[in-house]
Tab-separated table of C-alpha atoms in Angstrom:
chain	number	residue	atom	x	y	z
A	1	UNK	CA	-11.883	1.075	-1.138
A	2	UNK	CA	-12.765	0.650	-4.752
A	3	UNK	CA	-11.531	-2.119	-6.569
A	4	UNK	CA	-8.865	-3.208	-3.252
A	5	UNK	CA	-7.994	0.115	-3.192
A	6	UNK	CA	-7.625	2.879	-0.921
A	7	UNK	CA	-10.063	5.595	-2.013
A	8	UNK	CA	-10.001	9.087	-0.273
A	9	UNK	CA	-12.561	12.021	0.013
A	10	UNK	CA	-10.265	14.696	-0.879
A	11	UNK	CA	-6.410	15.249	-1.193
A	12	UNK	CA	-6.504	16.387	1.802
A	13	UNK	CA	-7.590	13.654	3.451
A	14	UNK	CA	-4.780	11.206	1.767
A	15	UNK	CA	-1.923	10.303	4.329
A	16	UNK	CA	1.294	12.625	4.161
A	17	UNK	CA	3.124	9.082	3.463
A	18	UNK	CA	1.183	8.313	0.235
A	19	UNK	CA	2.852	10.154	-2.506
A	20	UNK	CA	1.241	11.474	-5.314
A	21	UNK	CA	2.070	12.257	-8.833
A	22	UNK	CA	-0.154	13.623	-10.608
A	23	UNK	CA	-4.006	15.011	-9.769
A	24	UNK	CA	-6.554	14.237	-12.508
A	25	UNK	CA	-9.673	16.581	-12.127
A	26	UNK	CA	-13.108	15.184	-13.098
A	27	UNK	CA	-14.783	17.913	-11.289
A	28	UNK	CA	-16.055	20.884	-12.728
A	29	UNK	CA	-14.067	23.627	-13.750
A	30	UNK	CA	-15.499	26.001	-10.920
A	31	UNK	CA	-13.776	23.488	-8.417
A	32	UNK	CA	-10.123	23.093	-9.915
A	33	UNK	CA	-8.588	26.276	-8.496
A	34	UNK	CA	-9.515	24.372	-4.580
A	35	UNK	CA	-7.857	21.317	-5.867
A	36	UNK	CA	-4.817	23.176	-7.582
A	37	UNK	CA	-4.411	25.026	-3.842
A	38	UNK	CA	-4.546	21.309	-2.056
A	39	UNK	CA	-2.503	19.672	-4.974
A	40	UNK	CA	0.321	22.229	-4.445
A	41	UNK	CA	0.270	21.804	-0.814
A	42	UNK	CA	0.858	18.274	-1.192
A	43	UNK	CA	3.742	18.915	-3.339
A	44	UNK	CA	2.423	17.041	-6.828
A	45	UNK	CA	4.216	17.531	-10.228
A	46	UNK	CA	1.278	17.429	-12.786
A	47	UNK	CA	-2.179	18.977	-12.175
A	48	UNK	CA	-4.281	16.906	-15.191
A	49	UNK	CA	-8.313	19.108	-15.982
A	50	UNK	CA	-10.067	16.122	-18.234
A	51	UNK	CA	-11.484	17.054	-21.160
A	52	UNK	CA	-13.888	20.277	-21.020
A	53	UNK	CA	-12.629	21.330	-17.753
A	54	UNK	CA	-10.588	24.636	-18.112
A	55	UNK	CA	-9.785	26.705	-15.476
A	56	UNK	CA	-7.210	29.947	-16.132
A	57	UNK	CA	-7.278	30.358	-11.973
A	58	UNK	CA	-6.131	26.789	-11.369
A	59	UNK	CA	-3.279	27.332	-13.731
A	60	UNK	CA	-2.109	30.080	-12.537
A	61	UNK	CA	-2.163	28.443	-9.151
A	62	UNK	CA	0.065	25.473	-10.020
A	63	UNK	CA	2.192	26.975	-13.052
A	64	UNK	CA	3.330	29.440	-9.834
A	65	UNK	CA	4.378	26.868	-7.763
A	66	UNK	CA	6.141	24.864	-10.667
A	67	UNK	CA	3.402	22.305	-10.946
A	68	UNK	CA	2.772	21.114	-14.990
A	69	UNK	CA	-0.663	21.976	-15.751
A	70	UNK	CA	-2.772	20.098	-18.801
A	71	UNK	CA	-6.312	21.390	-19.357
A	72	UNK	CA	-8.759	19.758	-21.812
A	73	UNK	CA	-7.554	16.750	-22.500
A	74	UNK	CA	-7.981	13.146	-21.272
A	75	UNK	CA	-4.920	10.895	-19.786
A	76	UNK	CA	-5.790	7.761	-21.994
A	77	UNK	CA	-6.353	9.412	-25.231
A	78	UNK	CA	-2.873	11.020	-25.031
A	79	UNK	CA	-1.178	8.490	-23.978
A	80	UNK	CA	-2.625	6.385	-27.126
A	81	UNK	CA	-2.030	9.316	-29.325
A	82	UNK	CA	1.575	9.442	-28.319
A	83	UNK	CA	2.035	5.598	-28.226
A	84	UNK	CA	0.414	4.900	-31.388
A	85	UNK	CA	-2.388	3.607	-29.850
A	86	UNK	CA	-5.235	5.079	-31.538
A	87	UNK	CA	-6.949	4.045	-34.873
């Protein structure tokens, strides 16, 4: 667990029961197109690469299967861009 909650090794180790939404990747760019394989498998809707992770092959991956793909950017700075949240 961190902080009370459930924490996993992988996606494939998360329980069929626990849906997920989105995938944010904070792994190097050599391992998102193995994450993009296991996040369309688990049927997500947004595969999210943080900022300076790019990966063409993991795009391709999801985009196929009709899973949204972000690369390069960061969840909290968006949403605080597009909420007026930033200075």
């Amino acid at each position: 667990k961190i902080l009370g909650e459930p924490a996993f090794p992988s996606l494939t180790d998360i329980p069929e029961e626990i849906e997920i939404d989105m995938v944010d990747v904070f792994r190097n760019a050599s391992a998102a197109p193995a994450i993009a394989h296991d996040a369309v498998s688990r049927g997500v809707d947004v595969l999210w690469l943080q900022l300076g992770v790019v990966s063409p092959e993991a795009e391709q991956i999801a985009s196929a299967a009709g899973v949204n793909v972000v690369m390069d950017r960061c969840p909290k700075i968006e949403f605080s861009r597009l909420f007026g949240e930033l200075g």
